[in-house]
Coordinates of C-alpha atoms in Angstrom, one line a residue:
M2 CA -3.7 -25.7 22.9
K3 CA -1.5 -22.6 22.3
T4 CA -1.0 -21.1 18.9
K5 CA 2.6 -20.6 17.9
I6 CA 3.5 -17.3 16.2
A7 CA 6.7 -15.7 14.9
V8 CA 7.8 -12.6 16.8
A9 CA 10.4 -10.1 15.7
K10 CA 11.2 -7.6 18.5
G11 CA 12.3 -4.8 16.1
D12 CA 14.9 -2.0 16.3
G13 CA 15.3 1.0 18.5
I14 CA 12.3 1.0 21.0
G15 CA 11.0 -2.2 19.4
P16 CA 12.3 -4.6 22.1
E17 CA 11.0 -2.5 24.9
I18 CA 7.5 -2.1 23.6
M19 CA 7.3 -5.7 22.4
A20 CA 8.2 -6.9 25.9
A21 CA 5.5 -4.7 27.4
V22 CA 2.8 -6.0 25.0
L23 CA 3.7 -9.7 25.5
R24 CA 3.6 -9.1 29.3
I25 CA 0.1 -7.8 28.9
F26 CA -0.8 -10.8 26.8
D27 CA 0.5 -13.2 29.4
A28 CA -1.4 -11.4 32.2
A29 CA -4.6 -11.8 30.1
N30 CA -3.8 -15.5 29.7
V31 CA -3.6 -15.3 25.9
Q32 CA -3.0 -18.7 24.5
L33 CA 0.0 -17.9 22.4
E34 CA 3.5 -19.4 22.1
Y35 CA 6.3 -17.2 20.7
E36 CA 9.1 -18.3 18.3
Y37 CA 11.5 -15.3 18.0
V38 CA 13.0 -14.6 14.6
E39 CA 16.1 -12.5 13.6
M40 CA 15.1 -9.5 11.5
G41 CA 16.0 -5.8 11.3
K42 CA 18.9 -3.4 11.0
S43 CA 21.5 -5.5 12.7
Y44 CA 20.9 -8.3 10.2
F45 CA 21.3 -5.9 7.3
D46 CA 24.6 -4.8 8.9
A47 CA 25.6 -8.5 9.2
G48 CA 25.3 -8.9 5.4
H49 CA 21.7 -10.3 5.1
S50 CA 20.5 -8.2 2.1
T51 CA 16.8 -8.9 2.9
G52 CA 17.2 -7.9 6.6
M53 CA 16.4 -11.4 7.9
T54 CA 18.1 -14.7 8.3
A55 CA 17.1 -17.8 6.2
A56 CA 15.9 -19.3 9.5
A57 CA 13.6 -16.4 10.1
K58 CA 12.1 -16.7 6.6
E59 CA 11.5 -20.4 7.1
T60 CA 9.9 -19.9 10.5
I61 CA 7.5 -17.2 9.3
E62 CA 6.5 -19.3 6.3
R63 CA 6.0 -22.3 8.5
L64 CA 3.9 -20.5 11.1
G65 CA 2.0 -18.1 8.7
L66 CA 1.9 -15.2 11.2
L67 CA 4.5 -12.6 12.2
F68 CA 4.1 -10.1 15.0
K69 CA 6.8 -7.4 14.7
G70 CA 8.0 -4.3 16.3
P71 CA 9.2 -1.2 14.2
M72 CA 12.3 -1.9 12.1
E73 CA 14.9 0.3 10.5
T74 CA 16.2 -0.1 7.0
P75 CA 19.8 1.3 6.8
K76 CA 20.1 4.4 4.7
G77 CA 22.5 4.8 1.8
K78 CA 23.3 1.1 1.4
G79 CA 21.1 0.4 -1.6
V80 CA 18.9 -2.1 0.3
K81 CA 15.2 -2.3 0.1
S82 CA 12.9 -1.6 3.0
I83 CA 12.5 -4.7 5.1
N84 CA 8.9 -3.7 5.9
V85 CA 7.9 -3.4 2.2
T86 CA 9.9 -6.5 1.2
A87 CA 8.2 -8.7 3.8
R88 CA 4.7 -7.5 2.7
K89 CA 5.4 -8.1 -1.0
V90 CA 7.3 -11.4 -0.7
W91 CA 4.5 -13.0 1.4
N92 CA 1.7 -11.4 -0.6
T93 CA 0.0 -9.6 2.3
Y94 CA -2.1 -7.8 -0.2
A95 CA -4.4 -5.9 2.2
N96 CA -3.2 -3.4 4.8
Q97 CA -5.9 -2.6 7.3
R98 CA -5.5 0.3 9.7
D99 CA -8.3 1.3 12.1
F100 CA -8.5 4.8 13.4
R101 CA -10.8 5.8 16.4
S102 CA -11.0 8.6 18.9
L103 CA -9.6 7.5 22.3
N104 CA -10.6 9.0 25.6
G105 CA -7.5 10.6 27.2
V106 CA -5.9 11.3 23.8
D107 CA -6.8 14.9 23.0
T108 CA -7.1 16.0 19.4
V109 CA -8.7 18.9 17.5
F110 CA -11.7 16.6 16.8
S111 CA -12.1 15.2 20.3
K112 CA -12.1 18.7 21.7
A113 CA -14.8 19.6 19.2
G114 CA -16.9 16.6 20.2
I115 CA -16.5 14.9 16.8
P116 CA -15.8 11.2 17.2
I117 CA -13.7 9.4 14.6
N118 CA -14.1 5.8 13.8
L119 CA -13.0 4.7 10.3
T120 CA -10.9 2.1 8.6
I121 CA -8.4 2.5 5.7
V122 CA -7.7 -0.5 3.6
R123 CA -4.7 0.0 1.4
E124 CA -3.5 -2.2 -1.4
N125 CA -0.1 -3.4 -0.1
I126 CA 2.1 -5.0 -2.8
E127 CA 1.7 -3.2 -6.1
D128 CA 1.8 0.4 -7.4
T129 CA 5.1 2.4 -7.2
Y130 CA 6.2 0.2 -4.3
G131 CA 7.5 -2.3 -6.9
G132 CA 10.5 0.1 -6.8
I133 CA 11.1 -0.3 -10.5
E134 CA 13.0 2.9 -11.5
H135 CA 15.5 3.8 -14.1
L136 CA 17.5 6.9 -15.1
L137 CA 16.8 7.1 -18.8
T138 CA 19.1 10.1 -19.3
S139 CA 21.2 12.0 -16.7
D140 CA 18.2 14.4 -16.4
V141 CA 15.2 12.0 -16.6
A142 CA 14.2 9.4 -14.1
V143 CA 11.1 7.2 -14.5
G144 CA 9.3 4.7 -12.3
R145 CA 6.9 2.0 -13.2
R146 CA 3.5 2.1 -11.5
I147 CA 2.0 -1.4 -11.6
I148 CA -1.7 -1.8 -11.0
T149 CA -3.2 -5.3 -11.8
R150 CA -6.7 -6.5 -12.1
P151 CA -6.1 -9.6 -9.8
G152 CA -4.3 -7.5 -7.2
S153 CA -7.0 -4.8 -7.2
A154 CA -9.7 -7.5 -6.9
Q155 CA -8.0 -9.1 -3.9
V156 CA -7.8 -6.0 -1.8
I157 CA -11.2 -4.6 -2.9
R158 CA -13.0 -7.8 -2.1
Y159 CA -11.2 -7.9 1.3
A160 CA -12.4 -4.3 2.0
F161 CA -16.0 -5.2 1.3
E162 CA -15.9 -8.3 3.4
M163 CA -14.2 -6.3 6.2
A164 CA -16.9 -3.6 6.0
R165 CA -19.6 -6.3 6.2
R166 CA -18.1 -7.9 9.3
K167 CA -17.7 -4.6 11.1
G168 CA -21.3 -3.7 10.3
Y169 CA -20.3 -0.7 8.1
T170 CA -22.9 0.5 5.7
K171 CA -20.5 2.5 3.5
L172 CA -17.3 1.9 1.6
A173 CA -15.6 4.5 -0.5
C174 CA -12.9 4.0 -3.2
G175 CA -10.2 6.8 -3.2
H176 CA -8.5 7.2 -6.5
K177 CA -6.9 9.6 -9.1
A178 CA -8.6 8.0 -12.2
N179 CA -9.2 11.5 -13.7
I180 CA -5.5 11.7 -14.3
M181 CA -4.1 8.2 -14.2
K182 CA -6.8 6.8 -16.5
L183 CA -5.4 3.3 -17.0
T184 CA -3.8 2.5 -13.6
D185 CA -6.2 4.1 -11.2
G186 CA -8.9 3.6 -13.8
L187 CA -8.4 -0.2 -13.6
F188 CA -8.6 0.0 -9.8
L189 CA -11.8 2.0 -9.9
E190 CA -13.3 -0.2 -12.6
T191 CA -12.6 -3.3 -10.5
F192 CA -14.1 -1.6 -7.4
Q193 CA -17.3 -0.8 -9.3
E194 CA -17.6 -4.4 -10.6
I195 CA -17.1 -6.0 -7.2
A196 CA -19.5 -3.5 -5.5
K197 CA -22.4 -5.1 -7.4
E198 CA -21.9 -8.2 -5.3
Y199 CA -22.4 -6.2 -2.1
P200 CA -25.8 -4.4 -2.4
D201 CA -26.0 -4.1 1.4
I202 CA -23.0 -1.7 1.4
E203 CA -23.3 1.8 -0.1
S204 CA -20.3 2.2 -2.5
S205 CA -18.9 5.5 -3.7
D206 CA -15.7 6.8 -5.2
I207 CA -13.9 10.0 -4.5
I208 CA -10.8 11.7 -6.0
V209 CA -8.0 11.4 -3.5
D210 CA -7.2 15.1 -3.2
D211 CA -10.9 15.8 -2.4
L212 CA -10.8 12.9 0.0
C213 CA -7.9 14.4 1.9
M214 CA -9.7 17.7 2.2
K215 CA -12.8 16.1 3.5
L216 CA -11.0 13.9 5.9
V217 CA -9.5 16.9 7.7
S218 CA -12.7 18.9 7.6
R219 CA -15.5 16.3 7.9
P220 CA -14.0 12.9 8.8
E221 CA -17.3 11.7 10.3
M222 CA -18.5 11.3 6.6
F223 CA -16.5 8.1 6.2
Q224 CA -16.6 4.6 7.6
A225 CA -14.2 2.7 5.4
I226 CA -12.0 3.7 2.4
V227 CA -10.0 1.5 0.0
L228 CA -7.1 2.9 -1.9
T229 CA -4.1 2.0 -4.0
N230 CA -0.7 1.6 -2.3
L231 CA 0.9 5.0 -2.4
Q232 CA -2.3 6.9 -2.0
G233 CA -3.3 4.6 0.8
D234 CA 0.0 5.1 2.6
I235 CA -0.4 8.8 2.6
V236 CA -4.0 8.8 3.5
S237 CA -3.6 6.3 6.4
D238 CA -0.9 8.5 7.9
L239 CA -3.1 11.5 7.5
C240 CA -5.8 9.6 9.4
A241 CA -3.4 8.7 12.2
G242 CA -2.9 12.5 12.7
L243 CA -6.7 12.8 13.2
V244 CA -6.6 10.5 16.2
G245 CA -3.3 11.5 17.9
G246 CA -0.5 10.2 15.7
L247 CA 1.1 7.0 14.7
G248 CA 1.4 6.0 18.3
F249 CA -2.3 5.1 18.3
A250 CA -2.5 3.6 14.8
P251 CA -2.6 -0.3 14.6
S252 CA -1.7 -2.0 11.4
A253 CA -2.5 -5.5 10.0
N254 CA -1.1 -6.8 6.7
I255 CA -3.4 -9.6 5.5
G256 CA -2.6 -12.4 3.0
D257 CA -4.1 -15.7 2.1
N258 CA -1.3 -17.6 3.6
I259 CA 0.9 -15.3 5.7
S260 CA -0.2 -12.2 7.7
I261 CA 1.9 -9.6 9.5
F262 CA 0.8 -7.4 12.5
E263 CA 3.1 -4.5 13.3
A264 CA 3.5 -1.0 14.7
V265 CA 4.1 1.4 11.8
H266 CA 5.7 4.2 13.7
G267 CA 9.4 4.7 13.7
T268 CA 12.1 3.1 15.8
A269 CA 12.7 6.3 17.8
P270 CA 16.4 5.8 18.4
D271 CA 16.6 9.0 20.4
I272 CA 14.7 7.4 23.3
A273 CA 15.6 3.8 22.7
G274 CA 16.8 2.1 25.9
R275 CA 15.3 4.7 28.2
G276 CA 12.1 2.7 28.9
V277 CA 9.7 5.7 28.1
A278 CA 8.2 4.6 24.7
N279 CA 4.5 4.4 24.2
P280 CA 3.5 0.7 23.4
T281 CA -0.1 1.6 22.5
A282 CA 0.2 1.2 18.7
L283 CA 1.9 -2.2 19.0
L284 CA -0.7 -3.3 21.6
L285 CA -3.6 -2.3 19.3
S286 CA -1.9 -4.2 16.5
G287 CA -1.6 -7.2 18.7
I288 CA -5.3 -6.9 19.6
L289 CA -6.1 -7.0 15.8
M290 CA -3.9 -10.1 15.7
L291 CA -5.8 -11.8 18.5
R292 CA -9.1 -11.2 16.6
Y293 CA -7.5 -12.6 13.5
L294 CA -6.7 -15.8 15.4
G295 CA -10.2 -16.0 16.9
A296 CA -9.2 -15.0 20.4
T297 CA -11.9 -12.4 20.4
T298 CA -12.7 -12.6 24.2
A299 CA -9.1 -11.9 25.1
A300 CA -8.9 -9.1 22.5
A301 CA -11.9 -7.4 23.9
S302 CA -10.7 -7.7 27.5
I303 CA -7.3 -6.2 26.7
E304 CA -8.8 -3.4 24.6
N305 CA -11.3 -2.5 27.3
A306 CA -8.4 -2.4 29.9
L307 CA -6.4 -0.1 27.6
L308 CA -9.5 2.2 27.1
Y309 CA -10.1 2.3 30.8
T310 CA -6.5 3.1 31.5
L311 CA -6.5 6.0 29.1
E312 CA -9.8 7.3 30.6
Q313 CA -8.0 7.4 34.0
G314 CA -5.5 9.8 32.5
I315 CA -2.6 7.5 32.6
H316 CA -0.2 8.3 29.8
T317 CA 3.3 8.1 28.5
G318 CA 5.4 11.2 27.8
D319 CA 4.2 11.6 24.2
F320 CA 0.6 12.4 25.0
G321 CA -1.9 13.2 27.7
D322 CA -2.2 15.9 30.4
R323 CA 1.2 17.6 30.7
S324 CA 0.3 18.7 34.3
T325 CA 0.3 15.1 35.5
P326 CA 3.4 12.8 35.7
S327 CA 3.9 10.6 32.7
A328 CA 4.3 6.8 33.1
D329 CA 7.2 4.9 31.7
T330 CA 6.7 1.9 29.3
N331 CA 6.5 -0.7 32.1
T332 CA 4.4 1.4 34.4
F333 CA 1.9 2.0 31.6
A334 CA 1.8 -1.7 30.9
D335 CA 1.4 -2.5 34.6
A336 CA -1.6 -0.1 34.7
I337 CA -3.3 -2.0 31.8
I338 CA -2.7 -5.3 33.5
A339 CA -4.1 -4.0 36.7
N340 CA -7.2 -2.8 34.8
L341 CA -8.0 -6.1 33.1
G342 CA -11.6 -6.8 33.7
Q343 CA -12.5 -3.1 33.9
L344 CA -14.8 -1.4 31.4
P345 CA -14.4 2.1 30.1
Q346 CA -17.3 4.6 30.5
K347 CA -17.3 5.1 26.7
G348 CA -16.7 2.9 23.8
V349 CA -16.9 -0.5 25.5
V350 CA -15.5 -3.2 23.1
I351 CA -17.4 -6.5 22.8
A352 CA -15.9 -9.8 21.7
Q353 CA -16.6 -9.9 18.0
P354 CA -14.2 -10.6 15.1
D355 CA -12.6 -8.0 12.8
F356 CA -11.4 -10.8 10.5
E357 CA -12.3 -14.1 9.1
V358 CA -10.5 -16.4 11.5
K359 CA -7.6 -18.2 9.8
A360 CA -7.1 -21.4 11.7
N361 CA -4.5 -22.7 9.2
H362 CA -2.6 -21.5 6.2
D363 CA -1.6 -23.3 3.0
H364 CA 1.8 -24.4 1.9
P365 CA 1.6 -24.0 -1.8
L366 CA 3.8 -26.2 -4.1
K367 CA 4.3 -23.5 -6.7
N368 CA 3.7 -19.7 -7.2
K369 CA 0.1 -18.8 -7.9
L370 CA -0.5 -17.1 -11.3
T371 CA -3.8 -15.3 -12.1
V372 CA -4.5 -14.3 -15.7
S373 CA -7.7 -13.0 -17.4
T374 CA -8.8 -15.4 -20.1
N375 CA -10.5 -15.0 -23.5
V376 CA -9.3 -11.4 -24.0
Q377 CA -8.8 -10.4 -27.6
E378 CA -5.5 -8.6 -28.1
E379 CA -4.4 -6.4 -31.0
M380 CA -1.0 -4.8 -31.5
V381 CA -1.5 -1.3 -33.0
G382 CA 1.8 0.5 -32.6
V383 CA 4.7 1.4 -30.5
D384 CA 6.0 4.2 -28.3
V385 CA 9.8 4.5 -28.5
F386 CA 11.5 6.7 -25.9
V387 CA 14.8 8.3 -27.1
E388 CA 17.4 10.6 -25.8
S389 CA 17.9 13.7 -27.9
K390 CA 18.9 17.4 -27.7
A391 CA 17.1 18.2 -31.0
Q392 CA 14.0 20.3 -31.5
P393 CA 10.7 18.5 -32.1
T394 CA 10.6 19.3 -35.8
E395 CA 14.2 18.1 -36.4
L396 CA 13.3 14.9 -34.4
A397 CA 10.2 14.3 -36.5
E398 CA 12.2 14.6 -39.8
L399 CA 14.7 12.0 -38.6
A400 CA 12.0 9.7 -37.3
K401 CA 9.8 9.8 -40.4
R402 CA 12.6 8.3 -42.4
K403 CA 12.2 5.2 -40.2
S404 CA 8.5 4.8 -41.1
T405 CA 7.7 1.7 -43.2
D406 CA 4.8 0.6 -45.4
N407 CA 3.0 -0.6 -42.2
F408 CA 3.9 2.2 -39.8
Q409 CA 3.6 6.0 -39.6
L410 CA 4.8 8.6 -37.0
V411 CA 1.7 10.1 -35.4
M412 CA 3.0 12.0 -32.4
I413 CA 6.1 13.1 -30.4
S414 CA 5.8 14.2 -26.8
N415 CA 8.1 15.4 -24.1
R416 CA 7.3 14.8 -20.4
G417 CA 3.9 13.6 -21.6
T418 CA 3.0 16.8 -23.5
Q419 CA 2.6 16.7 -27.3
V420 CA 5.3 18.7 -29.1
W421 CA 4.7 17.4 -32.7
P422 CA 2.8 17.6 -35.1
T423 CA 1.3 20.5 -33.0
G424 CA 2.5 22.0 -29.8
S425 CA 3.6 25.3 -28.2
I426 CA 6.9 27.1 -28.3
F427 CA 6.4 27.7 -24.6
T428 CA 6.5 24.0 -23.7
E429 CA 9.9 23.5 -21.9
L430 CA 11.8 20.4 -22.9
V431 CA 14.1 17.8 -21.4
N432 CA 16.4 15.5 -23.3
E433 CA 14.0 12.5 -23.5
Y434 CA 11.2 12.2 -26.1
R435 CA 8.5 9.7 -26.8
M436 CA 7.9 8.9 -30.5
R437 CA 4.6 7.2 -31.3
F438 CA 4.3 5.0 -34.4
E439 CA 0.9 3.5 -35.3
K440 CA 0.1 0.9 -37.9
K441 CA -1.6 2.1 -41.1
D442 CA -5.2 1.2 -41.7
G443 CA -5.7 -2.2 -43.2
T444 CA -2.3 -3.6 -42.1
T445 CA -1.4 -6.2 -39.5
I446 CA 1.9 -5.9 -37.6
T447 CA 4.1 -8.2 -35.6
Q448 CA 6.2 -7.8 -32.5
K449 CA 9.3 -8.4 -34.6
E450 CA 8.3 -5.4 -36.9
I451 CA 7.8 -3.2 -33.8
L452 CA 11.3 -4.1 -32.5
H453 CA 12.7 -3.3 -35.9
I454 CA 11.4 0.3 -35.6
A455 CA 13.3 0.7 -32.3
A456 CA 16.4 -0.9 -33.8
D457 CA 16.3 1.4 -36.8
L458 CA 15.9 4.4 -34.5
S459 CA 18.9 3.3 -32.5
E460 CA 21.1 4.2 -35.5
D461 CA 20.4 7.9 -34.8
F462 CA 19.4 8.0 -31.1
K463 CA 19.9 6.3 -27.8
V464 CA 16.8 4.3 -27.3
C465 CA 15.8 4.5 -23.7
S466 CA 12.7 2.3 -23.6
V467 CA 10.1 0.7 -25.8
E468 CA 6.4 0.2 -25.0
F469 CA 3.9 -1.7 -27.3
L470 CA 0.6 -0.1 -28.1
M471 CA -2.2 -2.6 -27.5
K472 CA -5.9 -2.9 -27.7
F473 CA -7.7 -5.4 -25.5
D474 CA -11.2 -6.4 -26.6
G475 CA -11.2 -3.4 -28.8
K476 CA -10.3 -0.9 -26.0
I477 CA -7.1 1.0 -26.3
G478 CA -4.5 0.1 -23.6
Y479 CA -2.5 3.3 -23.7
T480 CA -3.1 7.0 -23.1
L481 CA -3.0 10.0 -25.3
A482 CA -0.4 12.8 -24.7
Q483 CA -1.5 16.1 -23.2
G484 CA -2.7 18.2 -26.1
Q485 CA -2.9 15.2 -28.5

């Protein structure tokens, strides 16, 4: 019985490479049935703010799986990326991208005889990709970076399970917890807790800038790496460069109910319609999808045919030996079809899963909500962000007048650097300050009192934002200013 999946052809070169990949699937007798959905730039242009029709959304949610070509989000129209929106709306919390050296695809490392075989698992729905940004003043923009314990646990546990299935012995956590102590700190803390459940896998952590340096100098050190969203986005594209570019980088977005398999390269409008695009990234993504569906024999057959074709020197115009004629999209696909059943000399793929097979998906009746329980919370103060052109000492005198029997002003910062009660005359300022009020010893404060502080300050300043200062199980839930 054939499995039905949703297919979105994509924009630009998307329809051409999707047609080539599905033709290879058909030739390999893959047991899939396709239900095409309407998504992409033309649907933005038609007035669908999400870039997809209501029918497309219903189809994808009913089938639980989307195979999509590259898509373009119109620029300058205030709409969100359709790719990010799809991943977030359907909670595809883990982005898996596999990077390996391919015979016939020359890189600095292949020429040096250094094989690359590593997997990046990227948290896919949180971090700065919430897109929550505000201009607090005409000169100061801020964005919220959201890292949660449940979201971190989902992707980290997936990474450990993936590593175990692939036979990896090492998993590293990339982070910037030395600077972002609460957000990346929470991600790293979650990694370290979950690592205890996987004693068969050597876990380690590495600061992301050091990770990037090591990836371009000694990539063979790594087998699998899990990272937060933005850092994972950057590092996964870096790794694509190690193996020949995004044209050789498959991508899977895995959720508990809905998953998306896609090519992550661009739509290449300059060559769209010419039939010369390279379908390899979309084909490799499709092979990941087949393994996800349990069609591991077909996945191995197609991947071996692709590897054999590349070994024979057959290539599209974007890679390969420039002294030999390049194949167009259809000719490249024809060669892979003709080579079904062939085995490459190096890197033969066997029929084993990369994923836990998802035979069905749930249709929940309400949104899932995950909350930590039995946590003791204590309110200890407030940070009030205000717009002002005053000097720090002037600001402090005005602010101290707003102190109450329960609160005292303890710090003022500008761009995260303390400027009162101590600071430096060489610290350059912008017109947005943070005033930190903390409760006095022996007092108990309420949320209403905190908001009264902000209301009182609004008589003299424009209040841009208010953040409560909290302790959770006795541990402070806020950071100190630089120099505090």
